[in-house]
Short mmCIF file of C-alpha atoms and ligand atoms in Angstrom, two decimals:
data_model
loop_
_atom_site.label_atom_id
_atom_site.label_comp_id
_atom_site.label_asym_id
_atom_site.label_seq_id
_atom_site.Cartn_x
_atom_site.Cartn_y
_atom_site.Cartn_z
CA MET A 958 52.40 -42.56 -108.46
CA THR A 959 52.07 -43.80 -104.77
CA ASN A 960 54.83 -41.52 -102.78
CA THR A 961 56.13 -44.27 -101.22
CA ASN A 962 59.48 -46.00 -101.73
CA GLN A 963 57.87 -49.03 -99.30
CA ILE A 964 57.11 -52.60 -101.61
CA PRO A 965 53.74 -51.68 -101.36
CA ASN A 966 52.26 -54.81 -98.63
CA SER A 967 50.84 -57.44 -101.57
CA ASN A 968 49.85 -60.57 -99.24
CA ILE A 969 47.20 -59.47 -97.25
CA GLY A 970 45.01 -61.68 -96.80
CA LYS A 971 47.47 -64.39 -97.80
CA GLU A 972 49.64 -65.64 -95.76
CA VAL A 973 52.76 -63.23 -95.36
CA VAL A 974 56.50 -64.20 -96.45
CA SER A 975 59.37 -62.20 -95.44
CA PRO A 976 61.51 -61.49 -97.56
CA VAL A 977 65.03 -63.91 -97.21
CA LEU A 978 67.42 -60.93 -97.83
CA SER A 979 65.75 -56.51 -96.75
CA VAL A 980 68.38 -54.81 -98.07
CA LYS A 981 68.46 -50.58 -96.26
CA ASP A 982 70.12 -47.68 -97.27
CA LEU A 983 73.80 -50.02 -98.68
CA THR A 984 76.51 -47.89 -99.42
CA VAL A 985 79.72 -48.97 -100.18
CA SER A 986 82.57 -46.15 -100.62
CA PHE A 987 86.17 -47.36 -101.61
CA ARG A 988 89.49 -45.40 -100.06
CA THR A 989 91.86 -44.61 -103.31
CA ASN A 990 94.51 -41.97 -103.83
CA ASP A 991 92.24 -39.90 -105.28
CA GLY A 992 90.14 -39.74 -103.24
CA PRO A 993 86.69 -41.67 -102.17
CA VAL A 994 84.87 -43.86 -104.75
CA SER A 995 81.15 -43.68 -104.68
CA ALA A 996 80.46 -47.22 -105.89
CA VAL A 997 77.06 -48.21 -104.05
CA ASN A 998 74.38 -45.63 -103.21
CA ASN A 999 72.15 -46.33 -100.73
CA MET A 1000 70.39 -49.28 -102.24
CA ASN A 1001 66.82 -50.82 -100.97
CA PHE A 1002 65.78 -53.51 -102.40
CA GLU A 1003 64.56 -57.07 -100.91
CA ILE A 1004 64.66 -60.96 -101.66
CA TYR A 1005 61.39 -62.91 -101.23
CA PRO A 1006 62.56 -67.20 -101.22
CA GLY A 1007 62.57 -69.21 -104.17
CA ASP A 1008 62.68 -65.40 -106.67
CA THR A 1009 65.25 -65.52 -109.33
CA VAL A 1010 66.28 -61.96 -109.50
CA GLY A 1011 68.86 -60.70 -112.26
CA VAL A 1012 70.68 -57.64 -111.61
CA VAL A 1013 71.61 -56.23 -114.63
CA GLY A 1014 73.64 -52.62 -115.85
CA GLU A 1015 75.82 -51.43 -117.61
CA SER A 1016 79.92 -53.02 -116.33
CA GLY A 1017 81.05 -50.48 -112.78
CA SER A 1018 77.69 -50.13 -112.36
CA GLY A 1019 78.13 -51.48 -108.36
CA LYS A 1020 76.98 -54.57 -109.17
CA SER A 1021 79.37 -56.82 -107.65
CA GLN A 1022 80.69 -54.76 -105.31
CA THR A 1023 76.78 -54.36 -104.28
CA PHE A 1024 76.29 -58.06 -103.76
CA LEU A 1025 80.19 -58.46 -102.21
CA ALA A 1026 79.39 -55.67 -99.35
CA ILE A 1027 76.63 -58.12 -98.46
CA MET A 1028 78.77 -61.05 -98.05
CA GLY A 1029 80.68 -59.42 -96.40
CA LEU A 1030 83.93 -59.53 -99.07
CA LEU A 1031 84.70 -56.06 -99.83
CA ALA A 1032 88.59 -55.93 -101.24
CA GLN A 1033 89.94 -53.91 -98.23
CA ASN A 1034 89.79 -50.23 -98.92
CA GLY A 1035 86.43 -50.72 -98.89
CA GLU A 1036 83.09 -50.03 -96.27
CA ALA A 1037 79.79 -50.38 -96.18
CA THR A 1038 76.89 -49.00 -94.32
CA GLY A 1039 73.70 -49.46 -94.17
CA SER A 1040 72.16 -52.46 -93.42
CA ALA A 1041 71.41 -56.09 -94.98
CA ILE A 1042 69.48 -58.35 -93.31
CA LEU A 1043 69.31 -62.33 -93.97
CA ASN A 1044 66.14 -64.22 -92.25
CA ILE A 1045 66.96 -67.64 -91.82
CA GLU A 1046 63.79 -69.74 -90.30
CA GLY A 1047 62.19 -66.46 -88.54
CA LYS A 1048 66.09 -65.04 -87.47
CA ASP A 1049 67.06 -61.64 -89.38
CA HIS A 1050 71.02 -61.82 -89.13
CA GLU A 1051 72.42 -57.96 -89.72
CA LEU A 1052 75.01 -58.91 -91.66
CA VAL A 1053 76.82 -54.88 -91.97
CA GLY A 1054 79.55 -55.15 -90.18
CA MET A 1055 78.99 -58.71 -89.09
CA ASP A 1056 82.35 -60.07 -87.16
CA LEU A 1057 84.65 -62.41 -89.11
CA ASN A 1058 83.19 -65.59 -87.64
CA ARG A 1059 79.70 -65.31 -87.81
CA LEU A 1060 79.59 -64.77 -91.25
CA ASN A 1061 81.61 -67.38 -91.87
CA LYS A 1062 79.37 -69.82 -90.59
CA LEU A 1063 76.61 -67.62 -92.71
CA ARG A 1064 78.50 -68.45 -95.42
CA GLY A 1065 79.05 -71.78 -97.79
CA SER A 1066 75.66 -73.03 -95.62
CA LYS A 1067 73.14 -70.11 -95.39
CA MET A 1068 73.91 -67.89 -98.40
CA SER A 1069 76.66 -68.65 -100.44
CA MET A 1070 78.38 -66.64 -103.65
CA ILE A 1071 79.87 -68.12 -107.20
CA PHE A 1072 81.35 -65.89 -109.33
CA GLN A 1073 82.39 -66.04 -113.47
CA ASP A 1074 86.12 -68.19 -112.87
CA PRO A 1075 85.40 -70.96 -110.93
CA MET A 1076 89.02 -72.08 -110.53
CA THR A 1077 89.07 -68.63 -108.27
CA SER A 1078 86.60 -70.68 -106.14
CA LEU A 1079 88.23 -73.91 -106.29
CA ASN A 1080 91.46 -75.08 -104.75
CA PRO A 1081 93.23 -76.53 -107.50
CA TYR A 1082 95.34 -78.81 -105.15
CA LEU A 1083 92.41 -81.15 -103.74
CA LYS A 1084 89.97 -83.52 -105.24
CA ILE A 1085 86.91 -82.73 -106.34
CA SER A 1086 84.90 -84.92 -103.01
CA THR A 1087 87.42 -83.50 -100.22
CA GLN A 1088 86.43 -80.03 -101.08
CA MET A 1089 82.96 -80.93 -101.28
CA CYS A 1090 83.08 -82.93 -98.12
CA GLU A 1091 85.01 -80.30 -95.97
CA VAL A 1092 81.96 -78.35 -96.55
CA LEU A 1093 79.80 -81.00 -95.00
CA ARG A 1094 82.29 -81.29 -92.68
CA LEU A 1095 82.51 -77.94 -91.79
CA HIS A 1096 78.81 -76.61 -91.77
CA GLN A 1097 76.93 -79.99 -90.65
CA GLY A 1098 79.06 -81.61 -88.87
CA MET A 1099 79.14 -84.85 -90.86
CA GLY A 1100 80.70 -87.85 -91.32
CA LYS A 1101 83.13 -89.24 -94.36
CA ALA A 1102 80.70 -91.48 -95.46
CA ALA A 1103 77.37 -89.56 -95.38
CA ALA A 1104 79.24 -86.31 -96.68
CA GLN A 1105 80.68 -88.40 -99.62
CA GLN A 1106 76.70 -89.92 -100.48
CA LYS A 1107 75.14 -85.99 -100.22
CA ALA A 1108 78.66 -85.01 -102.39
CA LEU A 1109 77.52 -87.28 -105.04
CA LYS A 1110 73.66 -86.70 -105.03
CA PHE A 1111 74.84 -83.26 -105.73
CA LEU A 1112 76.78 -83.38 -108.67
CA ASP A 1113 74.13 -85.90 -110.11
CA LEU A 1114 71.10 -83.06 -109.57
CA VAL A 1115 73.77 -80.57 -111.70
CA ARG A 1116 73.79 -83.38 -114.20
CA ILE A 1117 77.02 -84.27 -114.09
CA PRO A 1118 77.79 -87.15 -115.98
CA GLU A 1119 80.03 -90.46 -114.37
CA ALA A 1120 79.49 -87.83 -110.91
CA LYS A 1121 81.07 -90.60 -109.26
CA ALA A 1122 84.27 -91.08 -111.05
CA ARG A 1123 84.48 -86.88 -110.89
CA LEU A 1124 84.37 -87.14 -107.61
CA ASN A 1125 87.90 -88.45 -107.70
CA GLN A 1126 88.88 -85.79 -110.13
CA TYR A 1127 90.78 -82.72 -109.79
CA PRO A 1128 89.77 -79.29 -111.13
CA HIS A 1129 92.10 -79.14 -114.11
CA GLU A 1130 90.50 -82.59 -115.22
CA LEU A 1131 87.32 -81.36 -115.80
CA SER A 1132 86.18 -78.40 -118.39
CA GLY A 1133 84.69 -74.60 -117.93
CA GLY A 1134 81.54 -76.35 -117.77
CA MET A 1135 81.55 -78.86 -115.71
CA ARG A 1136 83.63 -76.32 -113.63
CA GLN A 1137 81.21 -74.16 -112.97
CA ARG A 1138 78.63 -76.81 -113.15
CA VAL A 1139 80.55 -77.98 -109.48
CA MET A 1140 80.68 -75.20 -107.99
CA ILE A 1141 77.08 -74.91 -108.37
CA ALA A 1142 76.68 -77.72 -106.55
CA MET A 1143 79.04 -76.89 -103.53
CA SER A 1144 76.92 -73.55 -103.15
CA LEU A 1145 74.00 -75.34 -103.12
CA LEU A 1146 75.94 -78.24 -100.42
CA CYS A 1147 73.89 -76.87 -97.37
CA GLU A 1148 70.69 -75.64 -99.46
CA PRO A 1149 71.29 -71.81 -98.55
CA ALA A 1150 68.41 -69.48 -99.00
CA LEU A 1151 70.14 -67.30 -100.62
CA LEU A 1152 72.35 -68.13 -103.43
CA ILE A 1153 74.13 -65.09 -105.44
CA ALA A 1154 75.77 -66.07 -109.21
CA ASP A 1155 78.02 -63.02 -110.55
CA GLU A 1156 77.77 -63.13 -113.94
CA PRO A 1157 78.43 -67.17 -113.66
CA THR A 1158 78.51 -67.64 -116.89
CA THR A 1159 80.14 -65.13 -119.09
CA ALA A 1160 83.55 -66.79 -119.38
CA LEU A 1161 81.52 -70.03 -121.00
CA ASP A 1162 80.47 -71.15 -124.71
CA VAL A 1163 77.07 -70.10 -125.57
CA THR A 1164 75.42 -73.88 -125.51
CA VAL A 1165 77.37 -74.39 -122.15
CA GLN A 1166 75.85 -70.79 -121.17
CA ALA A 1167 72.42 -72.12 -122.08
CA GLN A 1168 72.71 -75.27 -119.88
CA VAL A 1169 73.57 -73.36 -116.80
CA LEU A 1170 71.11 -71.37 -117.23
CA ARG A 1171 68.45 -73.88 -116.88
CA LEU A 1172 70.14 -75.86 -114.41
CA LEU A 1173 69.48 -73.07 -111.96
CA HIS A 1174 66.79 -72.47 -113.38
CA ASP A 1175 65.62 -75.55 -112.50
CA LEU A 1176 67.67 -75.93 -109.22
CA LYS A 1177 64.69 -72.83 -107.89
CA THR A 1178 62.03 -75.38 -108.07
CA ASP A 1179 63.92 -78.25 -106.19
CA PHE A 1180 64.90 -75.87 -103.88
CA ASN A 1181 63.51 -73.27 -102.38
CA THR A 1182 66.61 -70.91 -102.60
CA ALA A 1183 66.32 -67.33 -103.95
CA ILE A 1184 68.82 -66.85 -106.80
CA VAL A 1185 70.70 -63.50 -107.36
CA LEU A 1186 71.71 -63.65 -111.15
CA ILE A 1187 74.45 -59.99 -112.15
CA THR A 1188 74.68 -60.28 -115.12
CA HIS A 1189 75.43 -57.01 -117.84
CA ASP A 1190 73.81 -58.70 -120.80
CA LEU A 1191 69.69 -58.73 -120.47
CA GLY A 1192 69.74 -61.62 -123.08
CA VAL A 1193 70.32 -63.52 -120.03
CA VAL A 1194 67.86 -62.68 -117.23
CA ALA A 1195 65.25 -63.26 -120.06
CA GLY A 1196 64.66 -66.58 -119.66
CA VAL A 1197 66.10 -67.28 -115.99
CA CYS A 1198 64.07 -64.62 -114.04
CA ASP A 1199 61.12 -63.77 -112.19
CA ARG A 1200 61.83 -60.23 -111.48
CA VAL A 1201 65.12 -57.85 -112.53
CA GLN A 1202 67.37 -55.33 -110.78
CA VAL A 1203 68.35 -52.83 -112.88
CA MET A 1204 71.49 -50.25 -111.74
CA TYR A 1205 73.19 -46.99 -112.60
CA GLY A 1206 75.43 -44.85 -111.28
CA GLY A 1207 75.30 -47.61 -108.28
CA ARG A 1208 72.11 -46.80 -108.06
CA LEU A 1209 68.69 -49.00 -108.77
CA ALA A 1210 67.19 -47.05 -111.05
CA GLU A 1211 63.71 -50.18 -112.07
CA ILE A 1212 62.70 -52.53 -110.63
CA ALA A 1213 60.04 -54.68 -112.13
CA ARG A 1214 59.29 -58.25 -113.15
CA VAL A 1215 60.80 -59.94 -116.14
CA ASP A 1216 58.19 -59.62 -118.66
CA ASP A 1217 57.21 -55.64 -117.36
CA ILE A 1218 61.16 -55.22 -117.58
CA PHE A 1219 61.16 -56.20 -121.74
CA TYR A 1220 57.31 -55.74 -122.53
CA ASN A 1221 56.75 -52.01 -120.17
CA PRO A 1222 60.55 -50.27 -119.16
CA GLN A 1223 59.57 -47.25 -117.49
CA HIS A 1224 63.10 -45.63 -116.87
CA PRO A 1225 65.00 -44.62 -119.78
CA TYR A 1226 68.18 -46.14 -118.72
CA THR A 1227 66.24 -49.58 -119.23
CA ARG A 1228 65.08 -48.80 -122.33
CA GLY A 1229 68.43 -47.89 -123.59
CA LEU A 1230 70.05 -51.13 -122.45
CA LEU A 1231 67.20 -52.95 -124.06
CA GLU A 1232 67.27 -51.05 -127.48
CA SER A 1233 71.34 -51.78 -127.68
CA THR A 1234 70.35 -55.77 -126.70
CA PRO A 1235 70.90 -58.01 -129.40
CA ARG A 1236 67.76 -59.60 -130.85
CA LEU A 1237 68.60 -63.05 -131.59
CA ASN A 1238 67.31 -65.27 -134.78
CA ALA A 1239 66.68 -68.52 -134.51
CA ASP A 1240 69.75 -69.78 -135.41
CA GLY A 1241 71.41 -67.53 -133.06
CA SER A 1242 73.04 -64.63 -135.10
CA SER A 1243 71.64 -61.22 -134.10
CA LYS A 1244 69.10 -58.94 -135.78
CA HIS A 1245 71.64 -55.98 -135.80
CA ALA A 1246 74.34 -55.31 -137.88
CA ASP A 1247 75.05 -52.75 -135.94
CA LEU A 1248 73.96 -52.14 -132.52
CA PRO A 1249 72.83 -49.07 -131.37
CA THR A 1250 74.94 -48.10 -127.88
CA ILE A 1251 73.47 -45.61 -124.81
CA LYS A 1252 75.62 -42.49 -126.04
CA GLY A 1253 77.69 -40.79 -123.51
CA GLN A 1254 79.67 -42.23 -120.57
CA PRO A 1255 78.69 -44.11 -117.74
CA PRO A 1256 79.19 -41.67 -114.73
CA ASN A 1257 82.12 -40.91 -112.85
CA LEU A 1258 81.81 -41.98 -109.17
CA GLN A 1259 84.66 -40.14 -107.42
CA ASN A 1260 82.38 -36.86 -108.63
CA LEU A 1261 78.81 -37.99 -109.15
CA PRO A 1262 76.68 -35.03 -110.69
CA ALA A 1263 74.39 -32.87 -107.88
CA GLY A 1264 70.98 -34.62 -109.37
CA CYS A 1265 70.13 -37.78 -111.12
CA ALA A 1266 73.42 -39.80 -112.47
CA PHE A 1267 71.97 -40.82 -115.88
CA ALA A 1268 70.55 -37.03 -116.52
CA PRO A 1269 73.70 -35.99 -118.75
CA ARG A 1270 72.68 -39.28 -121.22
CA CYS A 1271 68.88 -39.18 -121.00
CA ASP A 1272 66.79 -37.66 -123.69
CA HIS A 1273 64.22 -36.81 -121.15
CA ALA A 1274 65.91 -35.02 -118.35
CA THR A 1275 64.91 -31.20 -116.98
CA GLU A 1276 66.31 -28.78 -114.74
CA HIS A 1277 64.70 -31.04 -112.02
CA CYS A 1278 67.21 -33.96 -112.76
CA GLN A 1279 69.89 -32.11 -112.59
CA LYS A 1280 68.68 -30.81 -109.27
CA GLU A 1281 67.65 -33.65 -107.24
CA ILE A 1282 68.26 -37.73 -107.34
CA PRO A 1283 64.95 -39.28 -108.07
CA THR A 1284 64.48 -41.68 -105.37
CA LEU A 1285 63.24 -45.22 -105.89
CA ARG A 1286 59.21 -45.41 -105.73
CA TYR A 1287 56.86 -48.38 -106.30
CA PHE A 1288 54.03 -47.08 -108.76
CA ASN A 1289 52.61 -50.64 -108.27
CA GLU A 1290 52.29 -53.44 -106.33
CA ASN A 1291 56.16 -55.01 -108.81
CA HIS A 1292 56.98 -52.10 -110.34
CA ALA A 1293 59.35 -49.36 -108.98
CA LYS A 1294 61.56 -46.98 -111.32
CA ALA A 1295 64.17 -43.82 -109.66
CA CYS A 1296 62.67 -41.24 -112.23
CA PHE A 1297 61.09 -38.33 -112.43
CA ALA A 1298 59.77 -38.60 -115.69
CA GLU A 1299 55.85 -39.38 -117.05
CA GLY A 1300 55.36 -42.94 -117.38
CA PHE A 1301 55.71 -44.13 -120.66
CA SER A 1302 53.51 -46.42 -122.59
CA GLN A 1303 53.98 -50.03 -123.58
CA SER A 1304 57.28 -50.57 -125.14
CA THR A 1305 57.28 -52.49 -128.29
CA LEU A 1306 60.75 -51.74 -128.41
CA LEU A 1307 61.85 -56.03 -128.31
CA HIS A 1308 59.13 -57.81 -129.05
CA GLY A 1309 57.59 -55.21 -131.24
CA ALA A 1310 56.35 -55.80 -135.15
CA ASP A 1311 59.56 -57.16 -137.37
N1 ADP B 260 89.19 -51.76 -104.45
C1 ADP B 260 88.00 -51.61 -105.27
N2 ADP B 260 88.96 -49.44 -104.78
C2 ADP B 260 87.99 -48.74 -105.89
N3 ADP B 260 87.15 -48.69 -106.21
C3 ADP B 260 86.65 -50.01 -106.46
C4 ADP B 260 87.34 -50.94 -106.11
N4 ADP B 260 86.85 -51.76 -106.48
C5 ADP B 260 85.98 -51.86 -107.22
N5 ADP B 260 85.06 -50.66 -107.26
C6 ADP B 260 84.82 -49.84 -108.24
O1 ADP B 260 83.34 -49.77 -108.06
C7 ADP B 260 82.71 -49.57 -109.08
C8 ADP B 260 81.66 -50.86 -108.95
O2 ADP B 260 82.32 -51.45 -109.67
P1 ADP B 260 81.47 -53.16 -109.82
O3 ADP B 260 80.31 -53.21 -108.47
O4 ADP B 260 82.21 -54.12 -109.62
O5 ADP B 260 81.22 -52.86 -110.93
P2 ADP B 260 79.80 -54.41 -112.04
O6 ADP B 260 78.57 -53.24 -111.80
O7 ADP B 260 80.75 -54.45 -113.40
O8 ADP B 260 80.18 -55.28 -111.24
C9 ADP B 260 83.76 -49.61 -110.30
O9 ADP B 260 83.58 -48.24 -110.85
C10 ADP B 260 84.86 -49.93 -109.30
O10 ADP B 260 86.06 -49.51 -110.30
MG1 MG B 261 80.66 -57.28 -111.65
#
């Protein structure tokens, strides 16, 4: 294992690609009547242009708060420290602590975020065309005719049938799947460098979910947008993501290419997540009658242990793990883990012999 927590330079001899997002020591804490809640703790990671990165972890592991902090959308009682730099056309923008005016210029144009329920972001009283054109007027100063044309193009792009008619409809006239497509179209209108999708398909039924995921997958070939796909479901990332970041207790447990997450997981928590992910039969039914769940409880974010937050649930934990927090370290170019345990051999967890 290399003794560094930096991503090794994989671009020697190639054109150097700068990350679109560089996050350093990002920490999010909430003030509550019961004391501070450490929701995100010293996160370090980079997102590259055109990459689709899955962010997975149990509910409450800090996935949403990490990216809400980056978007400047934390609740009133939350505070972010550290650094999150958005790089747009060679220019760095520090997002942590950025004033609202500047943030608003970047949000919706250079970076955008979509949520599980599109109705939280769509205005129920305005027609789809009005909402889409407003984005283009605000961020790109477009006139009405040009904006309408672009809005139509983007509804076509996200494969909304009869897009022209849809433009004149109100959000409630569309199905949940169609509304989510409209949200994706709206979030892409200004061709952002970074799109954060927080559980975008959780509320949709399985067939529509697959269509929306395929859409996100296809869109990255049309734009060079980096997509962050937040989900509690490892199955969702399999077909869509290039890389995966696994979170536990507000920290990164493992970062790897998607194949390595499934075939060669190195953090005991990732292995636990995979064991509790159902294998699907061709007809969509699950192979496991009873899913194994990871024993024990998620950590108390108001009273995190001195050592590794996963240690109380980990079969491999030693005294060392209880005393010291393992930092995220790259042991090869693309694979990092925050764990003191020796490496595990190639896994047959998910795709092993039946
Ligand atoms: N406004 C808030 N006040 C106090 N704690 C909060 C607040 N918002 C989120 N949290 C806590 O932060 C933790 C991480 O939340 P979140 O990032 O939303 O989890 P998830 O991984 O499910 O997206 C949770 O335990 C949650 O209770
Ligand atoms: Mg969440």
